[in-house]
Coordinates of C-alpha atoms in Angstrom, one line a residue:
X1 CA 35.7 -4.2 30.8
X2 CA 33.1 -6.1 28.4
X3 CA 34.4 -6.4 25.1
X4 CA 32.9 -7.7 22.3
X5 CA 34.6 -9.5 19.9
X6 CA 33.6 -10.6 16.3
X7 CA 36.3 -13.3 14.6
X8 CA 37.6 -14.2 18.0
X9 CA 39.0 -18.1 16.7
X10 CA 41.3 -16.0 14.0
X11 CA 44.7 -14.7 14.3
X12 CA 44.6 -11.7 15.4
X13 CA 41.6 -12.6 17.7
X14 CA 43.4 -15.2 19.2
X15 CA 46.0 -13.4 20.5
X16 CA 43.8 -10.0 21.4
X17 CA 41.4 -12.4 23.1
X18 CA 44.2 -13.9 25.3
X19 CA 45.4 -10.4 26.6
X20 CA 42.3 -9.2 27.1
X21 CA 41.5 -11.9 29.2
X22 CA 44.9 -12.3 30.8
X23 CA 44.2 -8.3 32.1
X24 CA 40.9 -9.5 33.7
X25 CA 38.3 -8.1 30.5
X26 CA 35.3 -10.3 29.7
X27 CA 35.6 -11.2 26.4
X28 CA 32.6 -12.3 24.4
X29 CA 33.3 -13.7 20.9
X30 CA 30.7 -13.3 18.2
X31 CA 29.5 -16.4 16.3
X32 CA 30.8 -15.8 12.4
X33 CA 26.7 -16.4 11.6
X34 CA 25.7 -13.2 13.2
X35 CA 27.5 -11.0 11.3
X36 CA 26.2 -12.9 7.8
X37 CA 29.2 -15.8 7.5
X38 CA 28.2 -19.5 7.2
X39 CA 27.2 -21.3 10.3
X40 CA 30.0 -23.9 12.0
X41 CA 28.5 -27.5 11.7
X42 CA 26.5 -28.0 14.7
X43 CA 25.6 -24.2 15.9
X44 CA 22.0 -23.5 17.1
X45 CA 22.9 -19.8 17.0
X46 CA 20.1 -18.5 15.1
X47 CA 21.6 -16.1 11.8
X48 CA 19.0 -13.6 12.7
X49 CA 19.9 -10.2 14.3
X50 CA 22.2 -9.5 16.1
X51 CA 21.5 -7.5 19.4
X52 CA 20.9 -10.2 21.4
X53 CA 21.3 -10.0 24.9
X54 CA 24.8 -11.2 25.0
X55 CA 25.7 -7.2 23.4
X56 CA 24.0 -5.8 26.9
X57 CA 26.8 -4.1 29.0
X58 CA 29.4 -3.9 26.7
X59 CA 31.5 -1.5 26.8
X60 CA 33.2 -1.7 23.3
X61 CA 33.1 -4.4 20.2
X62 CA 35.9 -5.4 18.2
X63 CA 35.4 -6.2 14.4
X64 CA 38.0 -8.7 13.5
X65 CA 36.0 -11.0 10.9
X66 CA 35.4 -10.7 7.5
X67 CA 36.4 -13.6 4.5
X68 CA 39.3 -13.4 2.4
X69 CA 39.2 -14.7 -0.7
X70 CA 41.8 -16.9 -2.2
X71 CA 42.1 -18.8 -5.1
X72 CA 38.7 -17.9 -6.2
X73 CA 36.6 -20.3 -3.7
X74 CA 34.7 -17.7 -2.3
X75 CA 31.9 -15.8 -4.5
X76 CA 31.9 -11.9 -4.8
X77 CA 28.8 -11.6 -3.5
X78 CA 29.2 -13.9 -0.2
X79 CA 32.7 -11.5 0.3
X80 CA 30.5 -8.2 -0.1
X81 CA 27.7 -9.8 2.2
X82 CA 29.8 -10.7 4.9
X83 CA 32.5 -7.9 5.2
X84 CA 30.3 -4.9 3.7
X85 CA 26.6 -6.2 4.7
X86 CA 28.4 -7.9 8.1
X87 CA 30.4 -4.9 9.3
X88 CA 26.9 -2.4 8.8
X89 CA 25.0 -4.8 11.0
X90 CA 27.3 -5.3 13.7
X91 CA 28.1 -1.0 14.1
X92 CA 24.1 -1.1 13.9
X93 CA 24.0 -3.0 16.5
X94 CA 26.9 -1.2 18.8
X95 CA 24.8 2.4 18.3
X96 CA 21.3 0.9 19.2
X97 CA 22.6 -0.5 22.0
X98 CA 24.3 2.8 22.9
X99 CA 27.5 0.6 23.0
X100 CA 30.5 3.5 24.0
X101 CA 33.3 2.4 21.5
X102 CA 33.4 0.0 18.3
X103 CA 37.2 -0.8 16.5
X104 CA 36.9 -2.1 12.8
X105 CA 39.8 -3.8 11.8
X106 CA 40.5 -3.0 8.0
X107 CA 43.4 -3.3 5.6
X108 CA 46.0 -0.5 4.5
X109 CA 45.5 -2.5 0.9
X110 CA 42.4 -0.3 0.9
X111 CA 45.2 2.1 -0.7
X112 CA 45.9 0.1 -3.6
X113 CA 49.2 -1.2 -4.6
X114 CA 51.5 1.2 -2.5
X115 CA 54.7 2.9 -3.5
X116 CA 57.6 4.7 -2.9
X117 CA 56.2 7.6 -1.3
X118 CA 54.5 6.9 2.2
X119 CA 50.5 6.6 2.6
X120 CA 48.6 8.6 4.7
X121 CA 45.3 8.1 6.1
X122 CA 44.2 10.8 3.7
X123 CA 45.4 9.9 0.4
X124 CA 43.1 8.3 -2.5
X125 CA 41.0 4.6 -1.8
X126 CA 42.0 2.7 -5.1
X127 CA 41.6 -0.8 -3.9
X128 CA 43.2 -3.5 -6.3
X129 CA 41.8 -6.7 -5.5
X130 CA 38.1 -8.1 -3.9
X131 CA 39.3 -7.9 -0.5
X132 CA 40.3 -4.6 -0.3
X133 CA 37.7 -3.7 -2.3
X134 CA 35.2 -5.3 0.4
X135 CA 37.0 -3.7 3.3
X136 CA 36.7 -0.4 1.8
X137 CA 33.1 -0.9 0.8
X138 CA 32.9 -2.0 4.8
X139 CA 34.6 1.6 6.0
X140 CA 32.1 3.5 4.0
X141 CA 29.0 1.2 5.7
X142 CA 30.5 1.3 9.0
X143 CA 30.6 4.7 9.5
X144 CA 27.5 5.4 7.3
X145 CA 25.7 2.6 10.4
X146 CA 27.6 5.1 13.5
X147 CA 26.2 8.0 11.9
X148 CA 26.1 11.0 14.9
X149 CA 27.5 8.5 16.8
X150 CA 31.2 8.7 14.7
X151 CA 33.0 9.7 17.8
X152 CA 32.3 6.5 19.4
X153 CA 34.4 4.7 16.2
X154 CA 37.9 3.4 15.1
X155 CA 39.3 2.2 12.3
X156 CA 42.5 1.1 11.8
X157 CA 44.1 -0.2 8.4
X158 CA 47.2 -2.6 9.0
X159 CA 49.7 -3.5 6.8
X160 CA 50.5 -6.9 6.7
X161 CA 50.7 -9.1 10.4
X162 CA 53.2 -11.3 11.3
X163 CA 53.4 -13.0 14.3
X164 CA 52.8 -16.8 15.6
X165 CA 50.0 -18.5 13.7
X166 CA 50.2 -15.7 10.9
X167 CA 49.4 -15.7 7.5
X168 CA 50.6 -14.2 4.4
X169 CA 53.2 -12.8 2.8
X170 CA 55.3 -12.1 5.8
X171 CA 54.9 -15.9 7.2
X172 CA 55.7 -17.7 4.0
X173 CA 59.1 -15.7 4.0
X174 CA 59.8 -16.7 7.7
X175 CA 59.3 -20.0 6.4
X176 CA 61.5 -20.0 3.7
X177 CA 63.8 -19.0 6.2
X178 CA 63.9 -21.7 8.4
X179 CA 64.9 -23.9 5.2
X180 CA 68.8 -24.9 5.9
X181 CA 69.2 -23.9 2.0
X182 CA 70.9 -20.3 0.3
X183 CA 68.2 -18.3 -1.0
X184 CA 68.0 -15.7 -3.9
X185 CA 66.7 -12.8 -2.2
X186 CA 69.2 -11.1 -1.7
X187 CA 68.2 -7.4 -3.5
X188 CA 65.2 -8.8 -4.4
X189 CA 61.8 -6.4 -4.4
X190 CA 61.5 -2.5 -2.9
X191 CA 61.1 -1.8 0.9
X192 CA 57.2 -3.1 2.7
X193 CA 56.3 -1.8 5.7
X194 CA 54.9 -4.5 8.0
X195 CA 53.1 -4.8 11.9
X196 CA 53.8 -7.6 14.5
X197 CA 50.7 -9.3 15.9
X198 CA 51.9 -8.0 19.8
X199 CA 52.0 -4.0 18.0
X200 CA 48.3 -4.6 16.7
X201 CA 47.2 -6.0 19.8
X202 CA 49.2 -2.7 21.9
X203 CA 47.0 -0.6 19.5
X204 CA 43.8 -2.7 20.3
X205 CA 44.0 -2.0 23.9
X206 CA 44.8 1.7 23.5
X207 CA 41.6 2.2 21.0
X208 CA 39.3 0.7 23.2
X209 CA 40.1 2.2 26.4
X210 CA 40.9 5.6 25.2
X211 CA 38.7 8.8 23.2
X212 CA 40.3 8.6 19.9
X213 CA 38.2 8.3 17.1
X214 CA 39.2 8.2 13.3
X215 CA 40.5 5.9 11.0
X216 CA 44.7 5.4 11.5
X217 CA 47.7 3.3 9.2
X218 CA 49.7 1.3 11.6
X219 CA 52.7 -0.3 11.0
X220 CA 56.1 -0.5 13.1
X221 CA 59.1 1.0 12.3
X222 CA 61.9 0.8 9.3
X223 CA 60.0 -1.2 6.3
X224 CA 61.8 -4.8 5.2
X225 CA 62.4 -6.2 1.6
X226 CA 61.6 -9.8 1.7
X227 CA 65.2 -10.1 2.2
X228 CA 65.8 -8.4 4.9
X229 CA 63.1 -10.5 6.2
X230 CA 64.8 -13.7 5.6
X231 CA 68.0 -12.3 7.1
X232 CA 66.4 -11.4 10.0
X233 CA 64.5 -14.1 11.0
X234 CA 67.9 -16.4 10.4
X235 CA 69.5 -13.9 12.9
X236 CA 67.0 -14.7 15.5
X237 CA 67.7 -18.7 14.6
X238 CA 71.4 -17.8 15.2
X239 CA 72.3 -18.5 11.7
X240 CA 73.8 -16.7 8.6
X241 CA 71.4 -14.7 6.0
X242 CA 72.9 -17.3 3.5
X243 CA 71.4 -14.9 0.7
X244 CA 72.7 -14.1 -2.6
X245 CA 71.4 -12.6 -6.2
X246 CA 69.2 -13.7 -8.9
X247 CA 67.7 -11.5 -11.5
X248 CA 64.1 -10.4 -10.1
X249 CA 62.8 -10.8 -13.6
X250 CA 63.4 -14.6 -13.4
X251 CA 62.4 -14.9 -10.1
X252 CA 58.9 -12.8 -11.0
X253 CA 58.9 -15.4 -14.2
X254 CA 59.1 -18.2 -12.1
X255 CA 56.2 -17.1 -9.4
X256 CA 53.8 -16.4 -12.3
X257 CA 54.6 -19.9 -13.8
X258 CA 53.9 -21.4 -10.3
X259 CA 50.7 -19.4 -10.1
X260 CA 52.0 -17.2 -7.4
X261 CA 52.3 -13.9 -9.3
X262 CA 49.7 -12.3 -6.7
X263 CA 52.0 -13.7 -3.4
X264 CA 55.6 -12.4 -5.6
X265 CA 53.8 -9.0 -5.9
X266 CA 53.0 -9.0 -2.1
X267 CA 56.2 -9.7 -0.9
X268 CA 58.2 -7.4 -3.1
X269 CA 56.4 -4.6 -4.4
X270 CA 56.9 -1.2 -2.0
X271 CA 54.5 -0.1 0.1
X272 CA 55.2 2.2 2.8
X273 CA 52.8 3.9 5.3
X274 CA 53.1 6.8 7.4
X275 CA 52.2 6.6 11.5
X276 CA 52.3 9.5 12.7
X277 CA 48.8 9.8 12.8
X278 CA 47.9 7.3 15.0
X279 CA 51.6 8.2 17.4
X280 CA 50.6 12.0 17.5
X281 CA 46.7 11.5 18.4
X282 CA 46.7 8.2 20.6
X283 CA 50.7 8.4 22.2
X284 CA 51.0 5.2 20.6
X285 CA 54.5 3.8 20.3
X286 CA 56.0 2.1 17.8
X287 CA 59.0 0.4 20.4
X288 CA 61.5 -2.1 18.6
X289 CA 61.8 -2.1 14.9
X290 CA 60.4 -4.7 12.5
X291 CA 63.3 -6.2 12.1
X292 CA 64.0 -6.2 15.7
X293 CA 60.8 -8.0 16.4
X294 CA 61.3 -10.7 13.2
X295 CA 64.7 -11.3 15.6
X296 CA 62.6 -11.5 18.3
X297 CA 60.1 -14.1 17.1
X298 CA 62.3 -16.3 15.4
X299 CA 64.6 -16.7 18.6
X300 CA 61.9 -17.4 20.3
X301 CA 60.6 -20.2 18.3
X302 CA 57.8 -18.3 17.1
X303 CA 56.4 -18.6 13.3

């Protein structure tokens, strides 16, 4: 199989680039420029269209890149451009060159803030932030780009990745982790569901070889805290949870003071999805638990 990949140097094109290659694919990654991202120093690849004759004989593209803003160093409109304006061109592209099956990659955030109660695929887009904002404005474009074509489509909204090389909310508790200190998480925060980098690639490989179409949550198993996360990850090291109680109000008092209100909120506000979506209309599996797989990846060295 040809596959297509756009944001193939990133992490979750890393790792879906080495298993696709590992099972014999040829993978061709897509130039960030293409799509409407700034050029790396040195490229000659012209930021003109995008059907070039590297597309010809694909037999599906993955959409993987797209800029996340943080700390306010990217514009609104270079966000919109690239993962609105981006995304439209490169399903454009995939249709008029009668490519069979295209897999945007977008963010269950496109929800909102979460909750208690479960998300489903179905419930209101109230995006509360830029980026989700942008990847919801990208949904609406992609599928407005497939048009009769919609069958040939997939779009799946992750919760937050962890895995080696990861970013986010999830990494900077596995981090904290590996500190040889007590920490104060111990009933800190409601329960997050969360998706290893090895379940989103499973899910990859399944959208792109088989006829489902739609847009699907994903996330595995039994939601963490963030210290359950902690715990888990020490577990994996061999080593005690070494976690006791603060109250959250200083701890929340603390991360706004530091400037990290957004990164407190992400770690510790609730938001659960629901998957059986994607497990009743691809077979998809879910296997060993979150905190299974924190075990996992901590035992075996990974970050």
């Amino acid at each position: 199989m040809r596959v297509l990949v756009t944001g193939a140097g990133g992490f979750v094109g890393r790792h879906l680039v080495a298993r696709l290659t590992e099972k014999g694919n040829d993978v061709v990654p897509v130039p960030r420029e293409w799509f409407g991202g700034p050029p790396r120093p040195g490229s000659a690849v012209p930021a003109h269209g995008v059907a070039t004759s590297l597309w010809r004989g694909c037999d599906a593209v993955v959409h993987l890149a797209g800029l996340i803003p943080r700390g306010g160093a990217l514009d609104e409109a270079d966000v919109l451009r690239v993962n609105v304006e981006g995304t439209r061109r490169i399903a454009q592209a995939a249709v008029d060159l009668a490519i069979p099956r295209i897999v945007f990659v977008s963010t269950a955030s496109v929800h909102g803030s979460g909750g208690v109660t479960p998300l489903v695929e179905t419930d209101p887009i109230a995006p509360a932030n830029l980026y989700a904002r942008s990847k919801a404005l990208a949904e609406t474009a992609f599928w407005e780009a497939l048009g009769p074509a919609r069958a040939s489509g997939v779009v799946l909204r992750p919760t937050p990745i962890f895995g080696d090389g990861g970013h986010g909310p999830v990494a900077l508790l596995t981090k904290l982790a590996r500190l040889p200190v007590p920490l104060p998480f111990a009933s800190v925060g409601g329960h997050r569901s969360i998706i290893s980098i090895d379940s989103v690639v499973d899910i990859l490989e399944l959208c792109l070889t088989g006829p489902h179409s739609g847009t699907f949550l994903i996330a595995n198993d039994e939601p963490l805290r963030a210290g359950d996360i902690i715990a888990a990850t020490r577990q994996g090291l061999g080593r005690s949870p070494m976690l006791f109680d603060l109250p959250e109000a200083l701890l929340a008092g603390a991360a706004r003071l530091a400037g990290r209100a957004g990164q407190w909120e992400a770690m510790t506000q609730p938001f659960l999805v629901n998957t059986d979506r994607i497990k009743r209309e691809t077979g998809w599996q879910a296997g060993p638990t979150s905190r299974q797989r924190l075990r996992a990846m901590s035992a075996a060295g990974g970050s």
